[in-house]
Short mmCIF file of C-alpha atoms and ligand atoms in Angstrom, two decimals:
data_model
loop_
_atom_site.label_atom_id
_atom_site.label_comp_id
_atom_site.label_asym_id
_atom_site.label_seq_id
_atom_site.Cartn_x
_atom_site.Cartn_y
_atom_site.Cartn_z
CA UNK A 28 -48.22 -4.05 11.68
CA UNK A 29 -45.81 -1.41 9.52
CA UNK A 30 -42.92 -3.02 9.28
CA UNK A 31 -39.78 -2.05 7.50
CA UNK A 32 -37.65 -5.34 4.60
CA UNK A 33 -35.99 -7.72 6.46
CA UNK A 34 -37.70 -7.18 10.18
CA UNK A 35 -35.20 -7.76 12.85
CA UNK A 36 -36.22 -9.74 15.84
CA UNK A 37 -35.34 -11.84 18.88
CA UNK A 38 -36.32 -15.83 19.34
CA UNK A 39 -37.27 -15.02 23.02
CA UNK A 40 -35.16 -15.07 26.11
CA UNK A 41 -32.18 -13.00 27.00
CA UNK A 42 -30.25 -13.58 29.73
CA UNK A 43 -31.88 -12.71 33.47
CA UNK A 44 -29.56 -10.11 35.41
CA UNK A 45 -28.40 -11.55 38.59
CA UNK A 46 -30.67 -9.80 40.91
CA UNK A 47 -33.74 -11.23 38.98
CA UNK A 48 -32.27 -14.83 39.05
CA UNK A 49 -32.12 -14.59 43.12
CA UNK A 50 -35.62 -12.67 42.99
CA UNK A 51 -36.67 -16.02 40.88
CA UNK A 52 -35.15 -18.63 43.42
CA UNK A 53 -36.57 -16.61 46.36
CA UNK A 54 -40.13 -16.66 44.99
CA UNK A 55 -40.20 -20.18 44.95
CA UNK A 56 -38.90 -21.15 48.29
CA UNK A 57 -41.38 -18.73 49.50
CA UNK A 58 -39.16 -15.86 50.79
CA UNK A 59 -40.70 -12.74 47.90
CA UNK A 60 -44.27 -12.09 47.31
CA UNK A 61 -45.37 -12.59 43.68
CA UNK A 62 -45.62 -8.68 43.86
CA UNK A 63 -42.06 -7.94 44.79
CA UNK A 64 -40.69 -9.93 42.18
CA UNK A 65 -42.84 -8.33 39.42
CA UNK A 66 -41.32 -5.47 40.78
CA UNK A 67 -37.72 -6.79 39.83
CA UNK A 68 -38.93 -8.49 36.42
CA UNK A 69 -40.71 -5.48 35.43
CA UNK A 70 -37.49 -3.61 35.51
CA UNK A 71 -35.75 -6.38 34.44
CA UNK A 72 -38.03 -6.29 31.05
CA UNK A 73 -38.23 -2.70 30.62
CA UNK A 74 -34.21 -2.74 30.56
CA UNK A 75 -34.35 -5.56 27.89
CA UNK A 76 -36.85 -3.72 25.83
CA UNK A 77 -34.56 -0.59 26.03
CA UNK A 78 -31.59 -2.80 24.68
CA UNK A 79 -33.76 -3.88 21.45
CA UNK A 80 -34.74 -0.28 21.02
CA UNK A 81 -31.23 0.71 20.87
CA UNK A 82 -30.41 -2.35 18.63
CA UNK A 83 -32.60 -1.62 16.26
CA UNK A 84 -34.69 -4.40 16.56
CA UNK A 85 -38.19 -4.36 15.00
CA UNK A 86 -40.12 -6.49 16.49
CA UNK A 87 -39.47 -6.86 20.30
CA UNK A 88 -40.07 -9.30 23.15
CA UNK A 89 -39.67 -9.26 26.67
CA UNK A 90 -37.03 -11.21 26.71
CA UNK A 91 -38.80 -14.36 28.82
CA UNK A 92 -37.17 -12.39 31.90
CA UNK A 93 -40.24 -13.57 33.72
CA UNK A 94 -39.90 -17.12 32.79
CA UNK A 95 -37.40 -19.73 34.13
CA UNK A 96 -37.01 -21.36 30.98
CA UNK A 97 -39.36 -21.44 27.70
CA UNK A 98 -41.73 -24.58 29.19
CA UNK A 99 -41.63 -24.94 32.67
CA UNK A 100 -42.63 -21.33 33.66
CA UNK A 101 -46.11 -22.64 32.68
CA UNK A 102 -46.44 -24.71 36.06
CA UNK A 103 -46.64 -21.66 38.06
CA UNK A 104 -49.64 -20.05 35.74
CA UNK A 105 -51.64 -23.70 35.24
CA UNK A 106 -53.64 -26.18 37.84
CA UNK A 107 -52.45 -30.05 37.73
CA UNK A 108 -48.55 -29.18 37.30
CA UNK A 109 -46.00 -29.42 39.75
CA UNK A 110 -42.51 -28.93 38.94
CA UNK A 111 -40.33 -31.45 39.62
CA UNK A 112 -36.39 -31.65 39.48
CA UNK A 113 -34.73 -34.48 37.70
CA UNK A 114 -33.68 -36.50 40.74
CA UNK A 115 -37.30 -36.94 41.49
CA UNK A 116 -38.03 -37.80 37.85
CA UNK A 117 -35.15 -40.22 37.91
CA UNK A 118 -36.90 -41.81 41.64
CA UNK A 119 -40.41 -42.86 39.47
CA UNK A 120 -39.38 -43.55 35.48
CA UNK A 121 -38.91 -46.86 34.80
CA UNK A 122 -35.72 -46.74 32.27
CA UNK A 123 -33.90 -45.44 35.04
CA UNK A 124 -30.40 -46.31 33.18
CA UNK A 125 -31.20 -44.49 29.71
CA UNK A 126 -32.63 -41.47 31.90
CA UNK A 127 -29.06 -41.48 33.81
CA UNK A 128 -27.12 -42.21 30.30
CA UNK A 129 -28.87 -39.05 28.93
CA UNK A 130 -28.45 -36.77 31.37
CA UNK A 131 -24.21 -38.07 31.43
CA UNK A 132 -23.33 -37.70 28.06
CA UNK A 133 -25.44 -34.13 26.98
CA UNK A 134 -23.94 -31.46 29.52
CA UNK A 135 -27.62 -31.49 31.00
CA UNK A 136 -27.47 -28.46 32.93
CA UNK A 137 -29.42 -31.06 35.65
CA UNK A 138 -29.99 -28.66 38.93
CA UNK A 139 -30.95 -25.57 36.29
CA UNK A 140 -34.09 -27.84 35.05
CA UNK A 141 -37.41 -28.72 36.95
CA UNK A 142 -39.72 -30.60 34.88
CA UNK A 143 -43.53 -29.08 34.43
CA UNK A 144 -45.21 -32.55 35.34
CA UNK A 145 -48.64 -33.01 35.03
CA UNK A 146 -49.75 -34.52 38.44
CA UNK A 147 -53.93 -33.92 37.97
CA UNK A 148 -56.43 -32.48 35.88
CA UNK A 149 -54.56 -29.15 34.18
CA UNK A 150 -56.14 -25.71 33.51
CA UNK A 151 -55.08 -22.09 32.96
CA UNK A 152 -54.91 -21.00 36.80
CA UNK A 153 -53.25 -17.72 35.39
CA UNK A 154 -52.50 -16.94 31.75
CA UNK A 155 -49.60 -17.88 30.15
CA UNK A 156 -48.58 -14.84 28.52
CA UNK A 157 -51.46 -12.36 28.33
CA UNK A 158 -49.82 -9.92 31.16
CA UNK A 159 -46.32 -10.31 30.36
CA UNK A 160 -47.55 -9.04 26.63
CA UNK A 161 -49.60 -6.07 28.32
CA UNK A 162 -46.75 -4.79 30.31
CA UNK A 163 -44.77 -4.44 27.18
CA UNK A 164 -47.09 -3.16 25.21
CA UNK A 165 -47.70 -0.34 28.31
CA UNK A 166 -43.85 0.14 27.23
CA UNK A 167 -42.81 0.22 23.40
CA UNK A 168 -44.75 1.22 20.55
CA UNK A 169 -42.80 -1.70 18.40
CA UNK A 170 -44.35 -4.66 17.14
CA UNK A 171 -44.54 -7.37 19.77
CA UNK A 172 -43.96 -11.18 19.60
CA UNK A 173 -44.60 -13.57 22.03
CA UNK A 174 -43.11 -16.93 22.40
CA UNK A 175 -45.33 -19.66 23.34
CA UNK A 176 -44.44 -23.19 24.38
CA UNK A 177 -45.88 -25.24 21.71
CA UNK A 178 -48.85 -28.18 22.21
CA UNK A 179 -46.33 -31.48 21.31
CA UNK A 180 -43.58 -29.87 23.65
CA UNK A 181 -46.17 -29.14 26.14
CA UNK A 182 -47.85 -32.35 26.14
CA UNK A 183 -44.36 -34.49 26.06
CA UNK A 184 -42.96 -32.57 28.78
CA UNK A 185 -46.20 -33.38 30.99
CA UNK A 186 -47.12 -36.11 30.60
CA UNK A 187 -44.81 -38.65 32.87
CA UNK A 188 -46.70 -41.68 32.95
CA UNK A 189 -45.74 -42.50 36.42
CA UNK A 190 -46.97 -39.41 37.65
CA UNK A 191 -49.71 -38.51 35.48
CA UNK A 192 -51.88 -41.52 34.84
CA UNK A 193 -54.15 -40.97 37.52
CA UNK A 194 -55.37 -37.95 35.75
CA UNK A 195 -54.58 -38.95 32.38
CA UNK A 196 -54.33 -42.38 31.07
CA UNK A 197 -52.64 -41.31 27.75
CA UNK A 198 -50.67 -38.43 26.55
CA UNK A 199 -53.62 -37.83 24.16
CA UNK A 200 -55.91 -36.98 26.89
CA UNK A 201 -53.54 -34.95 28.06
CA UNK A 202 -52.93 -33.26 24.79
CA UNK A 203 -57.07 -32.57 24.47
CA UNK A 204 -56.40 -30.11 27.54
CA UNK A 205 -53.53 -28.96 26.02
CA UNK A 206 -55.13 -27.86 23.41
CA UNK A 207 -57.78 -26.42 25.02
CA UNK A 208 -55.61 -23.73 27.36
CA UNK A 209 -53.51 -23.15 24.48
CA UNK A 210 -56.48 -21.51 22.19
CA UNK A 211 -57.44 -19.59 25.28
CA UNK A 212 -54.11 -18.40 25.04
CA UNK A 213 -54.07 -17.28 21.82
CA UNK A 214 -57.38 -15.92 21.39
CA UNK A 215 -56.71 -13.43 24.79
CA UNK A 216 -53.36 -12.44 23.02
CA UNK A 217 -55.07 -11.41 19.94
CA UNK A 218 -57.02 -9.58 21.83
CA UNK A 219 -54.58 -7.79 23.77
CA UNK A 220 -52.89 -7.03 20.51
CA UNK A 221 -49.71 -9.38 20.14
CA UNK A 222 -48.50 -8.79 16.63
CA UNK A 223 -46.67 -11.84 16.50
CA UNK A 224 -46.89 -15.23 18.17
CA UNK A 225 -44.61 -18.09 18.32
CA UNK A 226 -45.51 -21.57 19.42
CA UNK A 227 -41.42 -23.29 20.16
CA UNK A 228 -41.25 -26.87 19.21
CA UNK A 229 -37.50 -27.78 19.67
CA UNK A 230 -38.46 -31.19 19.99
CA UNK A 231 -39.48 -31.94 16.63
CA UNK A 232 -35.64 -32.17 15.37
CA UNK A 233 -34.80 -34.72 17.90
CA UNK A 234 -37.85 -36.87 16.32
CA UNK A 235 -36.38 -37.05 13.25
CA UNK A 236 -32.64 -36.96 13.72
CA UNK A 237 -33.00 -39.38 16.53
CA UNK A 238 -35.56 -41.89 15.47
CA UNK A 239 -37.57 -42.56 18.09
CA UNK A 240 -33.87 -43.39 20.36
CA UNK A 241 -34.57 -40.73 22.41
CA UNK A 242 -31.51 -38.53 23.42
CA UNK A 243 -33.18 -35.15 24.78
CA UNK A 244 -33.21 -34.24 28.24
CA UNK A 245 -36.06 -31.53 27.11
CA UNK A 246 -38.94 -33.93 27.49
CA UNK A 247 -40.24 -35.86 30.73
CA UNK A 248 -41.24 -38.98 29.04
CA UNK A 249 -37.35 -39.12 27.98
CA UNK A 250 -36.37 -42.46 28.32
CA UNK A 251 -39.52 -44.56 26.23
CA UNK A 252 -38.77 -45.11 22.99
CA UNK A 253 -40.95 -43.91 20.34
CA UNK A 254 -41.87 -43.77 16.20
CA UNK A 255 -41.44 -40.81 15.17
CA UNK A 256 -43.70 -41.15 12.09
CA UNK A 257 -46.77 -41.32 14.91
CA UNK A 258 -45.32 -38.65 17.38
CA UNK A 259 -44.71 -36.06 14.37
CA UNK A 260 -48.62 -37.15 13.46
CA UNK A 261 -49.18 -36.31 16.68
CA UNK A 262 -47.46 -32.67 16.89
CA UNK A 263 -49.13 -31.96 13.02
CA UNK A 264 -52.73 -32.41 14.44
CA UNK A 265 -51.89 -30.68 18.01
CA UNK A 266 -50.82 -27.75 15.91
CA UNK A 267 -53.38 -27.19 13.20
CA UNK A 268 -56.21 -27.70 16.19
CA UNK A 269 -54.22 -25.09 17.73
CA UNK A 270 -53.93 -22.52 15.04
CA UNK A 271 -57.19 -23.06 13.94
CA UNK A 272 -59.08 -19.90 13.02
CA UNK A 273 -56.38 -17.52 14.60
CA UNK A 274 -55.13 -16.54 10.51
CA UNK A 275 -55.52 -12.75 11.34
CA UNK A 276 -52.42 -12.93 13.82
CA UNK A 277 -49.05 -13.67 12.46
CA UNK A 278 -47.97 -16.82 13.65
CA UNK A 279 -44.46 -18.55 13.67
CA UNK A 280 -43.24 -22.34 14.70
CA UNK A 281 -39.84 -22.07 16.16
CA UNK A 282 -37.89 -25.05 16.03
CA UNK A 283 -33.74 -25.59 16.69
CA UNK A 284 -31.50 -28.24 17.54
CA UNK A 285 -31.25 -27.79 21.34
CA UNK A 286 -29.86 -24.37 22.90
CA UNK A 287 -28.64 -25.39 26.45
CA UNK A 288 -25.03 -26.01 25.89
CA UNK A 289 -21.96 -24.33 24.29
CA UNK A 290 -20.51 -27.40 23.54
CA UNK A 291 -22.05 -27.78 19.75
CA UNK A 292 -21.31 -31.75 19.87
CA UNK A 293 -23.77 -32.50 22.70
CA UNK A 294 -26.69 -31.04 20.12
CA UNK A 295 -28.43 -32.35 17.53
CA UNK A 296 -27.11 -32.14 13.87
CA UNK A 297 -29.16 -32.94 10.23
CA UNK A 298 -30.86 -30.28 8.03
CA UNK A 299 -34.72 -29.52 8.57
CA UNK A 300 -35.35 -31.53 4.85
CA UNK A 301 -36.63 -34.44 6.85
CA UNK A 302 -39.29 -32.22 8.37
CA UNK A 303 -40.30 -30.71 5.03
CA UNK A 304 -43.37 -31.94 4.76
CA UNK A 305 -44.72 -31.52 8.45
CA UNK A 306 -44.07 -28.07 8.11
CA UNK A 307 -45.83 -27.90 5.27
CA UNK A 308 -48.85 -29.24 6.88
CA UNK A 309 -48.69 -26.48 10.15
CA UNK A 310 -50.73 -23.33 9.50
CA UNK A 311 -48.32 -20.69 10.85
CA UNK A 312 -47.46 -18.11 8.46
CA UNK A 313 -43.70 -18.27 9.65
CA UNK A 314 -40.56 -20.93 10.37
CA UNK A 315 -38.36 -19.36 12.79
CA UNK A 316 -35.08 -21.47 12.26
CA UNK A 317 -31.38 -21.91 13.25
CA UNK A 318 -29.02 -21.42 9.88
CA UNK A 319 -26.04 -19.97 11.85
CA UNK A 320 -25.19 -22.88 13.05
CA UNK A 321 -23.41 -25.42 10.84
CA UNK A 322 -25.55 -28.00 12.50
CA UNK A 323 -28.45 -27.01 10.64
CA UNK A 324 -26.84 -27.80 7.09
CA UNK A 325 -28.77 -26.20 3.71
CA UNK A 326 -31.21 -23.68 3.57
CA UNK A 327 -34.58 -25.76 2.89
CA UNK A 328 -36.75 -24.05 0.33
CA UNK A 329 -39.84 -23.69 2.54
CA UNK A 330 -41.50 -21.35 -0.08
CA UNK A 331 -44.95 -21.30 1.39
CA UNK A 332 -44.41 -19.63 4.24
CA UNK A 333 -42.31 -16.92 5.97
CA UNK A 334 -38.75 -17.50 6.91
CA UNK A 335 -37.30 -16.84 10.26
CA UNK A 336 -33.14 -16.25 9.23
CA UNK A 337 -31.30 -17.95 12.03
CA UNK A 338 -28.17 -15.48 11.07
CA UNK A 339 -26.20 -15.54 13.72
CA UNK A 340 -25.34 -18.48 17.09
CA UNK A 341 -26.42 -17.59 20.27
CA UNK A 342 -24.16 -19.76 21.96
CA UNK A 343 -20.94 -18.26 20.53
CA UNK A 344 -18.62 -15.31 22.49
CA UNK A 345 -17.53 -14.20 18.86
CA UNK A 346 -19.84 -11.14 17.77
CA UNK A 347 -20.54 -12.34 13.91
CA UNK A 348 -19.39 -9.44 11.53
CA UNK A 349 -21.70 -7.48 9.30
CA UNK A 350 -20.29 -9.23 5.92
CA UNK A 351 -21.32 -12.52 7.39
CA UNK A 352 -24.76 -12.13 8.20
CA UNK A 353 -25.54 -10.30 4.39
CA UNK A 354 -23.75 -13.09 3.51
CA UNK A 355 -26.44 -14.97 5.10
CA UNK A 356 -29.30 -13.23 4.21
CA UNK A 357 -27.44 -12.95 0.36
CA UNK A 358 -28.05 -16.63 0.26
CA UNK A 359 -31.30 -16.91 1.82
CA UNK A 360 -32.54 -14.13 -0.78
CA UNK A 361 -31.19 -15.74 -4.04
CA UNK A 362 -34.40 -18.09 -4.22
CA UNK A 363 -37.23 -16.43 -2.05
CA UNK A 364 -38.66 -13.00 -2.15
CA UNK A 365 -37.20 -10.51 0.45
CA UNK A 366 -40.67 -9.70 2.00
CA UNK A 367 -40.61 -13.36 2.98
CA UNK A 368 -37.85 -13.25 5.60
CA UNK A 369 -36.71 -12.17 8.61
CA UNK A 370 -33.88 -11.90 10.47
CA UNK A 371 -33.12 -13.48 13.91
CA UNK A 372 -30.36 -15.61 16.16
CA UNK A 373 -31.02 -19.27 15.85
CA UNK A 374 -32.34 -18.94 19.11
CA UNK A 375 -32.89 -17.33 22.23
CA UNK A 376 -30.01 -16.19 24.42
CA UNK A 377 -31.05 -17.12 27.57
CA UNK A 378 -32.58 -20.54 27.27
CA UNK A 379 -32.67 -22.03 31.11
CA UNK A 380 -32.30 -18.63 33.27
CA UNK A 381 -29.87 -20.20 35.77
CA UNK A 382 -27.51 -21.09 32.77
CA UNK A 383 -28.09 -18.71 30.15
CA UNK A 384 -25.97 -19.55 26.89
CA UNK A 385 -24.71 -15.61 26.12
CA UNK A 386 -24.11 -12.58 28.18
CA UNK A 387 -26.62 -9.49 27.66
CA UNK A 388 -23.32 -7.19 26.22
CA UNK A 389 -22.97 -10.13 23.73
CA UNK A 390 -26.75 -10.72 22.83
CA UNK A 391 -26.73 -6.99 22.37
CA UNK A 392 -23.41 -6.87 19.78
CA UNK A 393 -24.97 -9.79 17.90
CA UNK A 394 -28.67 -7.97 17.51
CA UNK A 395 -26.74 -4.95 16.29
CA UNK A 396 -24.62 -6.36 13.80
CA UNK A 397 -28.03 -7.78 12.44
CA UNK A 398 -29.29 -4.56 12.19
CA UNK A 399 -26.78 -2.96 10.88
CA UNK A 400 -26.87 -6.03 7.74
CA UNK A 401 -30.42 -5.59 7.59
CA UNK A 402 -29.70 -2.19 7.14
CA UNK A 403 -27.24 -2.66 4.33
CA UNK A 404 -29.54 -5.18 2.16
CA UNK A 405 -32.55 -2.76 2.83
ZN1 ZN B 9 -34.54 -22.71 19.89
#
């Protein structure tokens, strides 16, 4: 992959145009063949692609336009899930009054999230990703990168004991299959060509910043309290049996603070230092990371690897302005290499589809003052 300094790409989603958003709630109660909705989503990508074209943007992705959010999409594509909305979830967990407290006091966008659940044995019905890669790649010659829900998000979000024991007695178990579709994954987007793949584990912050007093709505087994030292174990092994023997791909571990509400006090806060050494223990070549925000406190000399420049908030109606974000990358530069890093919004732009956090115009200002930085510093 040729790629020019300081690569300019997306996290993932952009918002979903209206008609798509109607396509995606008619699908589901039945009313639009699988068929007719491609119809819509493949326009809906090929629009999104256009916009990163005329952006500038290096490395493109289809924007998740497909995808309802960046996890639970996978219940329609995988055997054993069944999505379920948070009243249901609220019916069978047992800490019924943490699970209410949570969803209260974070702005949980509640009737814009169904939980993937796994409800029986789980396999890879359909793939995850493989066809939404081909259609893009039938559509750009840029680089492509597709996001991935990662194997600890995956497995968390799953595995609600209530629902799931039958099939699983432990979240383990459940992560062994897990792991297994994932590699599939992987290995059939290597060889469709993906030039870049990104496993998203947003939930690793809220292990460390939260210790173990769960405050996330983003996982199903929400309300049990956990140690972190043991569940960031966990998400370390899940990840290297993941990545194992895929080093010919470039690979990237996405993780933010939460990207579901404007309202920057609901989200997690506390620099990535405690996570220092698990990411220096996960094989990906690449940390895709939030800096924009002021959430996300000090750059963290991750020198092994790649750096993914969170440079500017996806959340924001401000467009950043060109000084800033060299700025930004001025700062990121003074004690890394510039072949190291690239340059990206702190996260995706669309997040849950039926409550995306930016509109497209926006997402596309922001992209091209990036750019037009990258440009600059080039
Ligand atoms: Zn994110």
């Amino acid at each position: 992959m040729k790629l020019p300094p300081l690569p300019v790409t997306t996290v993932g989603s952009w918002p979903r145009p209206p008609e798509l958003l109607r396509a995606q709630r008619d699908k589901h109660a039945g009313r639009l063949s699988e068929a007719e909705f491609d119809a819509l989503a493949d326009r809906a990508v090929i629009d999104v692609l256009r916009l990163q074209d005329e952006a500038g943007v290096d490395v493109v992705t289809d924007g998740e336009q497909r995808r309802d959010n960046f996890y639970s999409f996978v219940a329609d594509k995988l055997s054993g899930v069944r999505l379920m909305t948070l009243a249901e979830m609220l019916d069978i967990v047992e800490d019924k009054v943490s699970f209410e407290r949570i969803l209260q006091t974070l702005d949980v966008p509640a009737y814009a999230i169904k939980n993937p659940t796994a409800v029986g044995r789980i396999s890879r019905r359909k793939p995850l990703a493989v066809d939404e890669l081909r259609f893009v790649k039938k559509h750009t010659d840029k680089p492509v990168k597709v996001p991935l829900p990662g194997p600890y998000l995956l497995t968390r979000a799953m595995f609600v004991r209530e629902a799931t024991a039958t099939a699983y007695e432990t979240k383990e178990d459940l992560a062994e299959d897990v792991v297994k579709l994932l590699r599939e994954e992987i290995r059939e987007l290597v060889d469709a060509g993906a030039d870049f793949i990104q496993l998203d584990e947003p939930v690793l912050t809220e292990l460390v910043f939260t210790q173990g007093q769960t405050r996330t709505f983003m996982c199903a087994a929400l309300a049990a309290t956990k140690d972190p030292t043991a569940e960031l174990e966990l998400a370390v092994s899940l990840l290297n049996r993941v990545l194992e023997g895929f080093d010919g791909v470039r690979t990237g571990l996405h993780v933010c603070r939460g990207n579901w509400s404007r309202d920057e006090s609901t989200l997690l806060r506390g620099s990535y230092h405690p996570l220092q050494p698990v990411f220096d223990r996960i094989p990906v070549r690449q940390l895709v990371l939030e800096y924009a925000t002021e959430r996300a406190g000090d750059l963290v000399p991750f020198r092994a690897k790649e750096l993914g420049l969170g440079v500017v908030n996806p959340r924001t109606s401000d467009i950043e302005t060109v000084p800033q974000v060299r700025a930004s990358i001025a700062r990121a530069l003074h004690d890394r290499p510039a072949d190291t890093v690239f340059l990206n919004p702190d996260c995706g732009f669309g997040t849950f589809s039926n409550r995306p956090v930016n509109a497209t115009d926006v997402a596309f200002r922001k992209m091209k003052v990036i750019v037009q930085a990258a440009q600059l510093m080039r």
